[in-house]
Amino acid sequence: MQTLPVEQLTSFLREAKDSGVFALYYIDLTTGLRRGELLGLKWSDIDLEKGDLRVQRQIGRIDGKIIEMPLKTKNAYRTLPLSADAIDVLVQQRRKTGNSEWVFSSPTGGPMSPDSVLHMLHRVLKRAGLPKVRFHDLRHTFATLALQNGVDIKTVSGMLGHFSAGFTLDTYAHVTTSAKREAAKTMGNILSGAV
């Protein structure tokens, strides 16, 4: 598992903007969606007024064909809130996609290929002078940053579509270990003033 440290995100997102793929990666980093889930978003899944998106399907490749597929588990079907910035990004993306039903459409108007999104990611990282990461590492970046910034494990687990917070906790134990150290330090500071 790798993550993009917060100090690298600025150059990554700047290069994504220059490359015309900012919305794709920004929405992924603010929601933690899996690649297939991100590509499976249709405009009918987005409620810009309420500020949420529904994860209803995924895009995959079988026998060389790009197809719409159901999600793997019932927990993967979920509704996620969107930040004000994410809503603005989606409003701009809506103007770019024209009549396509897909939020992130291919040049032909259909869903994007999972392979092309990965190639774009590697191109953006290279141009930004950053190390190569997997697409799934953007999901890890979302979860790590959320946990490091005080979002509770149950909330992060639900947003990721995990079947249990225990699974999320096991996956991100490295983050919670440093949080425990900070908690011990904070409690020590509080109690040292009382003695």
Coordinates of N, CA and C in Angstrom, one line a residue:
M1 N 0.8 -1.2 0.0 CA 0.0 0.0 0.0 C 0.9 1.2 0.0
Q2 N 0.6 2.1 -0.9 CA 1.2 3.4 -0.9 C 0.2 4.5 -0.9
T3 N 0.6 5.7 -0.5 CA -0.3 6.8 -0.5 C 0.5 8.0 -1.1
L4 N -0.3 9.0 -1.6 CA 0.3 10.2 -2.0 C 0.3 11.2 -0.8
P5 N 1.5 11.5 -0.2 CA 1.5 12.4 0.9 C 0.9 13.8 0.5
V6 N 0.3 14.4 1.5 CA -0.4 15.6 1.3 C 0.5 16.7 0.6
E7 N 1.8 16.7 0.8 CA 2.6 17.7 0.2 C 2.8 17.4 -1.3
Q8 N 2.5 16.1 -1.8 CA 2.6 15.8 -3.2 C 1.3 16.0 -3.9
L9 N 0.2 16.1 -3.1 CA -1.1 16.2 -3.8 C -1.3 17.5 -4.6
T10 N -0.7 18.6 -4.1 CA -0.8 19.8 -4.9 C -0.2 19.7 -6.3
S11 N 1.0 19.2 -6.4 CA 1.6 19.0 -7.7 C 0.8 18.0 -8.5
F12 N 0.3 16.9 -7.9 CA -0.4 15.9 -8.6 C -1.7 16.5 -9.2
L13 N -2.4 17.3 -8.4 CA -3.7 17.8 -8.8 C -3.5 19.0 -9.9
R14 N -2.4 19.7 -9.7 CA -2.1 20.8 -10.7 C -1.8 20.1 -12.0
E15 N -1.0 19.0 -12.0 CA -0.7 18.4 -13.3 C -2.0 17.7 -13.9
A16 N -2.8 17.2 -13.0 CA -4.1 16.6 -13.5 C -5.0 17.6 -14.2
K17 N -5.0 18.8 -13.6 CA -5.7 19.9 -14.2 C -5.1 20.3 -15.5
D18 N -3.8 20.4 -15.6 CA -3.2 20.7 -16.9 C -3.4 19.7 -17.9
S19 N -3.6 18.4 -17.5 CA -3.8 17.3 -18.4 C -5.3 17.1 -18.7
G20 N -6.2 17.9 -18.1 CA -7.6 17.8 -18.4 C -8.3 16.6 -17.7
V21 N -7.7 16.1 -16.7 CA -8.3 15.0 -16.0 C -8.5 15.2 -14.5
F22 N -8.5 16.5 -14.1 CA -8.6 16.9 -12.7 C -9.9 16.4 -12.1
A23 N -11.0 16.5 -12.7 CA -12.3 16.0 -12.1 C -12.3 14.6 -11.7
L24 N -11.7 13.7 -12.5 CA -11.7 12.3 -12.3 C -10.9 12.0 -11.0
Y25 N -9.7 12.6 -10.9 CA -8.9 12.3 -9.7 C -9.3 13.0 -8.5
Y26 N -9.9 14.2 -8.6 CA -10.3 15.0 -7.5 C -11.5 14.3 -6.8
I27 N -12.5 13.8 -7.6 CA -13.6 13.1 -7.1 C -13.2 11.8 -6.4
D28 N -12.2 11.1 -7.0 CA -11.8 9.9 -6.4 C -11.1 10.2 -5.1
L29 N -10.3 11.2 -5.0 CA -9.6 11.5 -3.7 C -10.6 12.1 -2.6
T30 N -11.7 12.6 -3.0 CA -12.7 13.1 -2.0 C -13.7 12.1 -1.6
T31 N -13.8 11.0 -2.4 CA -14.8 9.9 -2.0 C -14.2 8.6 -1.7
G32 N -13.0 8.3 -2.2 CA -12.4 7.0 -1.9 C -13.0 5.9 -2.8
L33 N -13.6 6.2 -3.9 CA -14.2 5.2 -4.7 C -13.1 4.2 -5.3
R34 N -13.5 3.0 -5.6 CA -12.7 2.1 -6.3 C -12.8 2.6 -7.8
R35 N -11.8 2.2 -8.6 CA -11.7 2.6 -10.0 C -12.9 2.3 -10.7
G36 N -13.4 1.0 -10.6 CA -14.6 0.6 -11.4 C -15.9 1.4 -10.9
E37 N -15.9 1.7 -9.6 CA -17.1 2.5 -9.1 C -17.1 3.9 -9.6
L38 N -15.9 4.5 -9.7 CA -15.8 5.8 -10.2 C -16.2 5.9 -11.6
L39 N -15.7 4.9 -12.4 CA -16.0 4.9 -13.9 C -17.5 4.5 -14.1
G40 N -18.1 3.9 -13.1 CA -19.5 3.5 -13.2 C -20.5 4.6 -12.9
L41 N -20.0 5.7 -12.5 CA -21.0 6.8 -12.1 C -21.7 7.4 -13.3
K42 N -23.0 7.5 -13.2 CA -23.8 8.1 -14.2 C -24.4 9.4 -13.6
W43 N -24.8 10.3 -14.4 CA -25.3 11.6 -13.9 C -26.6 11.4 -13.1
S44 N -27.3 10.3 -13.4 CA -28.5 10.0 -12.6 C -28.1 9.6 -11.2
D45 N -26.9 9.3 -10.9 CA -26.4 8.9 -9.6 C -26.0 10.1 -8.7
I46 N -25.9 11.2 -9.4 CA -25.4 12.5 -8.7 C -26.6 13.4 -8.4
D47 N -26.7 13.8 -7.2 CA -27.7 14.8 -6.8 C -27.0 16.1 -6.4
L48 N -26.8 17.0 -7.3 CA -26.0 18.2 -7.0 C -26.8 19.1 -6.0
E49 N -28.1 19.1 -6.0 CA -28.8 19.9 -5.0 C -28.6 19.4 -3.6
K50 N -28.8 18.1 -3.4 CA -28.6 17.5 -2.1 C -27.1 17.3 -1.7
G51 N -26.3 17.3 -2.7 CA -24.8 17.1 -2.5 C -24.4 15.7 -2.2
D52 N -24.9 14.8 -3.0 CA -24.5 13.4 -2.7 C -24.4 12.6 -4.0
L53 N -23.7 11.5 -3.9 CA -23.7 10.6 -5.1 C -23.9 9.1 -4.6
R54 N -24.6 8.4 -5.5 CA -24.9 7.0 -5.2 C -24.0 6.1 -6.0
V55 N -23.4 5.1 -5.3 CA -22.6 4.1 -5.9 C -23.5 3.0 -6.3
Q56 N -23.8 2.7 -7.6 CA -24.8 1.7 -8.0 C -24.2 0.6 -8.9
R57 N -23.0 0.8 -9.5 CA -22.5 -0.1 -10.5 C -21.0 0.1 -10.6
Q58 N -20.4 -0.8 -11.3 CA -19.0 -0.6 -11.6 C -18.7 -0.9 -13.1
I59 N -17.6 -0.4 -13.6 CA -17.2 -0.7 -15.0 C -16.0 -1.6 -14.9
G60 N -16.1 -2.6 -15.7 CA -14.9 -3.6 -15.7 C -14.7 -4.0 -17.2
R61 N -13.6 -4.8 -17.3 CA -13.3 -5.3 -18.7 C -13.3 -6.8 -18.6
I62 N -14.1 -7.4 -19.5 CA -14.2 -8.9 -19.6 C -14.0 -9.2 -21.1
D63 N -13.0 -10.1 -21.3 CA -12.7 -10.5 -22.7 C -12.5 -9.3 -23.6
G64 N -11.8 -8.3 -23.1 CA -11.5 -7.1 -23.9 C -12.6 -6.1 -24.1
K65 N -13.8 -6.5 -23.5 CA -15.0 -5.5 -23.7 C -15.2 -4.8 -22.4
I66 N -15.5 -3.5 -22.5 CA -15.8 -2.7 -21.3 C -17.3 -2.8 -21.0
I67 N -17.6 -3.3 -19.8 CA -19.0 -3.6 -19.5 C -19.4 -3.0 -18.1
E68 N -20.7 -2.8 -18.0 CA -21.3 -2.3 -16.8 C -21.6 -3.6 -15.9
M69 N -21.2 -3.6 -14.7 CA -21.3 -4.7 -13.8 C -21.9 -4.3 -12.5
P70 N -22.6 -5.3 -11.8 CA -23.0 -5.0 -10.4 C -21.8 -4.9 -9.5
L71 N -22.0 -4.3 -8.4 CA -21.0 -4.2 -7.4 C -20.8 -5.6 -6.7
K72 N -19.6 -5.8 -6.1 CA -19.3 -7.1 -5.5 C -20.0 -7.5 -4.3
T73 N -20.4 -6.5 -3.4 CA -21.0 -6.8 -2.2 C -22.2 -5.8 -1.9
K74 N -23.1 -6.1 -1.0 CA -24.2 -5.2 -0.7 C -23.7 -3.9 0.0
N75 N -22.6 -4.0 0.7 CA -22.0 -2.8 1.4 C -21.5 -1.8 0.4
A76 N -21.1 -2.3 -0.8 CA -20.5 -1.5 -1.8 C -21.6 -0.5 -2.4
Y77 N -22.9 -0.9 -2.3 CA -24.0 0.0 -2.7 C -24.1 1.0 -1.6
R78 N -23.8 2.3 -1.9 CA -23.9 3.3 -0.8 C -24.1 4.7 -1.4
T79 N -24.5 5.6 -0.5 CA -24.6 7.0 -0.9 C -23.6 7.8 -0.1
L80 N -22.9 8.7 -0.8 CA -21.8 9.4 -0.2 C -22.1 10.9 -0.3
P81 N -21.8 11.7 0.8 CA -21.9 13.1 0.7 C -20.8 13.7 -0.1
L82 N -21.0 14.9 -0.7 CA -20.0 15.6 -1.5 C -19.7 16.9 -0.8
S83 N -18.5 17.3 -0.8 CA -18.1 18.6 -0.3 C -18.5 19.7 -1.3
A84 N -18.5 20.9 -0.9 CA -18.9 22.0 -1.8 C -18.0 22.1 -3.0
D85 N -16.7 21.9 -2.7 CA -15.7 21.9 -3.8 C -16.0 20.7 -4.8
A86 N -16.3 19.6 -4.3 CA -16.6 18.4 -5.2 C -17.8 18.7 -6.0
I87 N -18.8 19.4 -5.4 CA -20.0 19.7 -6.2 C -19.6 20.7 -7.3
D88 N -18.8 21.7 -7.0 CA -18.3 22.6 -8.1 C -17.6 21.9 -9.2
V89 N -16.7 21.0 -8.8 CA -16.0 20.2 -9.8 C -16.9 19.4 -10.7
L90 N -17.9 18.8 -10.1 CA -18.9 18.0 -10.9 C -19.8 18.9 -11.8
V91 N -20.1 20.1 -11.3 CA -20.8 21.0 -12.2 C -20.0 21.4 -13.4
Q92 N -18.7 21.6 -13.3 CA -17.8 21.9 -14.4 C -17.7 20.6 -15.3
Q93 N -17.6 19.4 -14.6 CA -17.5 18.2 -15.4 C -18.8 18.0 -16.2
R94 N -19.9 18.3 -15.7 CA -21.2 18.1 -16.4 C -21.2 18.9 -17.7
R95 N -20.6 20.1 -17.7 CA -20.5 20.9 -18.9 C -19.6 20.2 -19.9
K96 N -18.6 19.6 -19.5 CA -17.6 18.9 -20.4 C -18.2 17.7 -21.0
T97 N -19.1 16.9 -20.3 CA -19.5 15.6 -20.9 C -20.7 15.7 -21.9
G98 N -21.3 16.9 -22.0 CA -22.3 17.0 -23.0 C -23.5 16.1 -22.7
N99 N -23.9 15.3 -23.7 CA -25.1 14.5 -23.5 C -24.8 13.1 -23.0
S100 N -23.6 12.8 -22.6 CA -23.3 11.5 -22.1 C -23.9 11.2 -20.8
E101 N -24.4 10.0 -20.6 CA -25.0 9.7 -19.3 C -23.9 9.4 -18.2
W102 N -22.7 9.2 -18.7 CA -21.5 8.9 -17.8 C -20.9 10.1 -17.3
V103 N -20.6 10.2 -16.0 CA -19.9 11.3 -15.4 C -18.5 11.4 -16.0
F104 N -17.8 10.3 -16.2 CA -16.5 10.3 -16.8 C -16.6 9.4 -18.0
S105 N -16.8 10.1 -19.1 CA -17.1 9.4 -20.4 C -15.8 9.3 -21.3
S106 N -15.8 8.3 -22.1 CA -14.8 8.2 -23.1 C -15.1 9.2 -24.3
P107 N -14.1 9.4 -25.2 CA -14.4 10.3 -26.3 C -15.6 10.0 -27.1
T108 N -16.0 8.7 -27.1 CA -17.2 8.3 -27.8 C -18.5 8.4 -27.1
G109 N -18.4 8.9 -25.8 CA -19.6 9.1 -25.0 C -19.9 7.9 -24.1
G110 N -19.3 6.8 -24.2 CA -19.5 5.6 -23.4 C -18.7 5.7 -22.1
P111 N -18.7 4.6 -21.3 CA -17.8 4.7 -20.1 C -16.4 4.6 -20.5
M112 N -15.5 5.2 -19.6 CA -14.1 5.1 -19.8 C -13.5 3.7 -19.6
S113 N -12.5 3.4 -20.2 CA -11.8 2.1 -20.0 C -11.0 2.2 -18.7
P114 N -11.1 1.2 -17.9 CA -10.3 1.1 -16.6 C -8.8 1.2 -17.0
D115 N -8.3 0.7 -18.1 CA -6.9 0.7 -18.5 C -6.5 2.1 -18.8
S116 N -7.3 2.8 -19.6 CA -6.9 4.2 -20.0 C -6.8 5.1 -18.8
V117 N -7.6 4.9 -17.7 CA -7.6 5.7 -16.5 C -6.3 5.5 -15.8
L118 N -5.8 4.2 -15.8 CA -4.6 3.9 -15.2 C -3.4 4.5 -15.9
H119 N -3.4 4.4 -17.3 CA -2.4 5.0 -18.1 C -2.3 6.5 -17.9
M120 N -3.5 7.2 -17.8 CA -3.5 8.6 -17.5 C -2.9 8.9 -16.2
L121 N -3.2 8.1 -15.2 CA -2.7 8.3 -13.8 C -1.1 8.3 -13.9
H122 N -0.6 7.3 -14.5 CA 0.9 7.2 -14.6 C 1.5 8.3 -15.4
R123 N 0.8 8.8 -16.4 CA 1.3 10.0 -17.2 C 1.3 11.2 -16.3
V124 N 0.2 11.4 -15.6 CA 0.1 12.6 -14.7 C 1.2 12.6 -13.6
L125 N 1.4 11.4 -13.0 CA 2.4 11.3 -11.9 C 3.8 11.5 -12.5
K126 N 4.1 11.0 -13.7 CA 5.4 11.2 -14.3 C 5.6 12.7 -14.6
R127 N 4.6 13.3 -15.2 CA 4.8 14.8 -15.5 C 4.9 15.6 -14.2
A128 N 4.3 15.2 -13.1 CA 4.4 15.9 -11.9 C 5.7 15.6 -11.1
G129 N 6.5 14.6 -11.6 CA 7.7 14.2 -11.0 C 7.5 13.4 -9.7
L130 N 6.4 12.7 -9.7 CA 6.0 11.9 -8.5 C 6.2 10.4 -8.8
P131 N 6.4 9.6 -7.7 CA 6.6 8.2 -7.9 C 5.3 7.5 -8.4
K132 N 5.5 6.4 -9.1 CA 4.3 5.7 -9.7 C 3.6 5.0 -8.6
V133 N 2.3 5.2 -8.6 CA 1.4 4.5 -7.6 C 0.3 3.8 -8.4
R134 N -0.4 2.8 -7.8 CA -1.5 2.2 -8.4 C -2.8 3.1 -8.3
F135 N -3.8 2.8 -9.1 CA -5.0 3.6 -9.0 C -5.6 3.4 -7.6
H136 N -5.5 2.2 -7.1 CA -6.1 1.8 -5.8 C -5.4 2.6 -4.7
D137 N -4.2 3.1 -4.9 CA -3.5 3.8 -3.9 C -4.1 5.2 -3.7
L138 N -4.9 5.7 -4.7 CA -5.6 7.0 -4.4 C -6.7 6.7 -3.4
R139 N -7.3 5.6 -3.4 CA -8.3 5.2 -2.4 C -7.6 5.1 -1.0
H140 N -6.4 4.5 -1.0 CA -5.7 4.5 0.3 C -5.3 5.9 0.8
T141 N -5.0 6.8 -0.2 CA -4.7 8.1 0.2 C -5.9 8.8 0.8
F142 N -7.1 8.6 0.2 CA -8.3 9.1 0.8 C -8.5 8.7 2.3
A143 N -8.4 7.3 2.5 CA -8.7 6.8 3.8 C -7.6 7.2 4.8
T144 N -6.4 7.2 4.4 CA -5.3 7.6 5.3 C -5.4 9.1 5.7
L145 N -5.7 10.0 4.7 CA -5.9 11.4 5.1 C -7.1 11.6 6.0
A146 N -8.2 10.9 5.7 CA -9.4 11.1 6.5 C -9.1 10.7 7.9
L147 N -8.5 9.5 8.1 CA -8.2 9.0 9.5 C -7.2 9.9 10.2
Q148 N -6.2 10.4 9.5 CA -5.2 11.3 10.1 C -5.8 12.6 10.5
N149 N -6.9 13.0 9.9 CA -7.5 14.3 10.2 C -8.7 14.2 11.0
G150 N -8.9 13.1 11.7 CA -9.9 13.0 12.7 C -11.2 12.4 12.3
V151 N -11.4 11.9 11.1 CA -12.6 11.2 10.7 C -12.6 9.8 11.4
D152 N -13.7 9.5 12.0 CA -13.7 8.2 12.8 C -13.7 7.0 11.9
I153 N -13.2 5.9 12.4 CA -13.0 4.7 11.6 C -14.3 4.1 11.0
K154 N -15.4 4.2 11.8 CA -16.7 3.8 11.3 C -17.2 4.5 10.1
T155 N -17.0 5.9 10.1 CA -17.4 6.7 9.0 C -16.5 6.4 7.7
V156 N -15.2 6.3 7.9 CA -14.3 5.9 6.8 C -14.7 4.6 6.2
S157 N -15.0 3.6 7.1 CA -15.3 2.3 6.6 C -16.6 2.3 5.8
G158 N -17.6 3.1 6.2 CA -18.9 3.2 5.5 C -18.6 3.9 4.1
M159 N -17.8 4.9 4.1 CA -17.5 5.6 2.8 C -16.8 4.7 1.9
L160 N -15.9 3.8 2.4 CA -15.2 2.9 1.5 C -16.0 1.8 1.0
G161 N -17.1 1.5 1.7 CA -18.0 0.4 1.3 C -17.5 -0.9 1.9
H162 N -16.7 -0.8 3.0 CA -16.2 -2.1 3.6 C -17.3 -2.7 4.4
F163 N -17.2 -4.1 4.6 CA -18.2 -4.8 5.3 C -18.2 -4.6 6.8
S164 N -17.0 -4.1 7.3 CA -16.9 -3.9 8.7 C -15.8 -2.8 9.0
A165 N -16.0 -2.1 10.1 CA -15.0 -1.2 10.6 C -13.7 -1.9 11.0
G166 N -13.9 -3.2 11.4 CA -12.7 -4.0 11.8 C -11.8 -4.2 10.6
F167 N -12.4 -4.5 9.5 CA -11.6 -4.7 8.2 C -10.8 -3.4 7.9
T168 N -11.5 -2.3 8.0 CA -10.9 -1.0 7.8 C -9.8 -0.7 8.8
L169 N -10.0 -1.0 10.0 CA -9.1 -0.8 11.1 C -7.8 -1.7 10.9
D170 N -8.0 -3.0 10.4 CA -6.9 -3.8 10.1 C -6.1 -3.3 8.9
T171 N -6.8 -2.8 7.9 CA -6.1 -2.3 6.7 C -5.3 -1.0 7.0
Y172 N -5.8 -0.2 7.9 CA -5.2 1.1 8.2 C -4.6 1.2 9.6
A173 N -4.2 0.1 10.1 CA -3.6 0.0 11.5 C -2.4 1.0 11.6
H174 N -1.6 1.2 10.5 CA -0.5 2.1 10.6 C -0.9 3.5 10.9
V175 N -2.1 3.9 10.4 CA -2.6 5.3 10.7 C -3.0 5.4 12.1
T176 N -3.8 4.4 12.6 CA -4.3 4.5 13.9 C -3.3 4.3 15.0
T177 N -2.1 3.7 14.7 CA -1.0 3.6 15.6 C -0.4 5.0 15.9
S178 N -0.2 5.8 14.8 CA 0.3 7.1 15.0 C -0.7 8.0 15.7
A179 N -2.0 7.7 15.5 CA -3.1 8.5 16.2 C -3.1 8.2 17.7
K180 N -2.8 6.9 18.0 CA -2.8 6.5 19.4 C -1.6 7.2 20.1
R181 N -0.5 7.3 19.4 CA 0.7 8.0 20.0 C 0.3 9.5 20.3
E182 N -0.4 10.1 19.3 CA -0.8 11.5 19.5 C -1.8 11.6 20.7
A183 N -2.7 10.6 20.8 CA -3.7 10.6 21.9 C -3.0 10.5 23.2
A184 N -2.0 9.7 23.3 CA -1.2 9.5 24.5 C -0.5 10.8 24.9
K185 N 0.1 11.5 23.9 CA 0.8 12.7 24.1 C -0.2 13.8 24.6
T186 N -1.3 13.9 23.9 CA -2.4 14.8 24.3 C -2.8 14.6 25.7
M187 N -3.1 13.4 26.1 CA -3.6 13.1 27.5 C -2.5 13.4 28.5
G188 N -1.2 13.1 28.1 CA -0.1 13.4 29.0 C 0.0 14.9 29.2
N189 N -0.2 15.7 28.2 CA -0.2 17.2 28.3 C -1.3 17.7 29.2
I190 N -2.5 17.1 29.0 CA -3.7 17.5 29.8 C -3.4 17.2 31.3
L191 N -3.0 15.9 31.5 CA -2.9 15.5 32.9 C -1.6 16.1 33.6
S192 N -0.6 16.4 32.9 CA 0.6 17.0 33.5 C 0.3 18.3 34.1
G193 N -0.7 19.0 33.5 CA -1.1 20.3 34.1 C -1.9 20.2 35.3
A194 N -2.5 19.0 35.5 CA -3.4 18.8 36.7 C -2.6 18.3 37.9
V195 N -1.4 17.9 37.7 CA -0.6 17.3 38.8 C 0.2 18.4 39.5

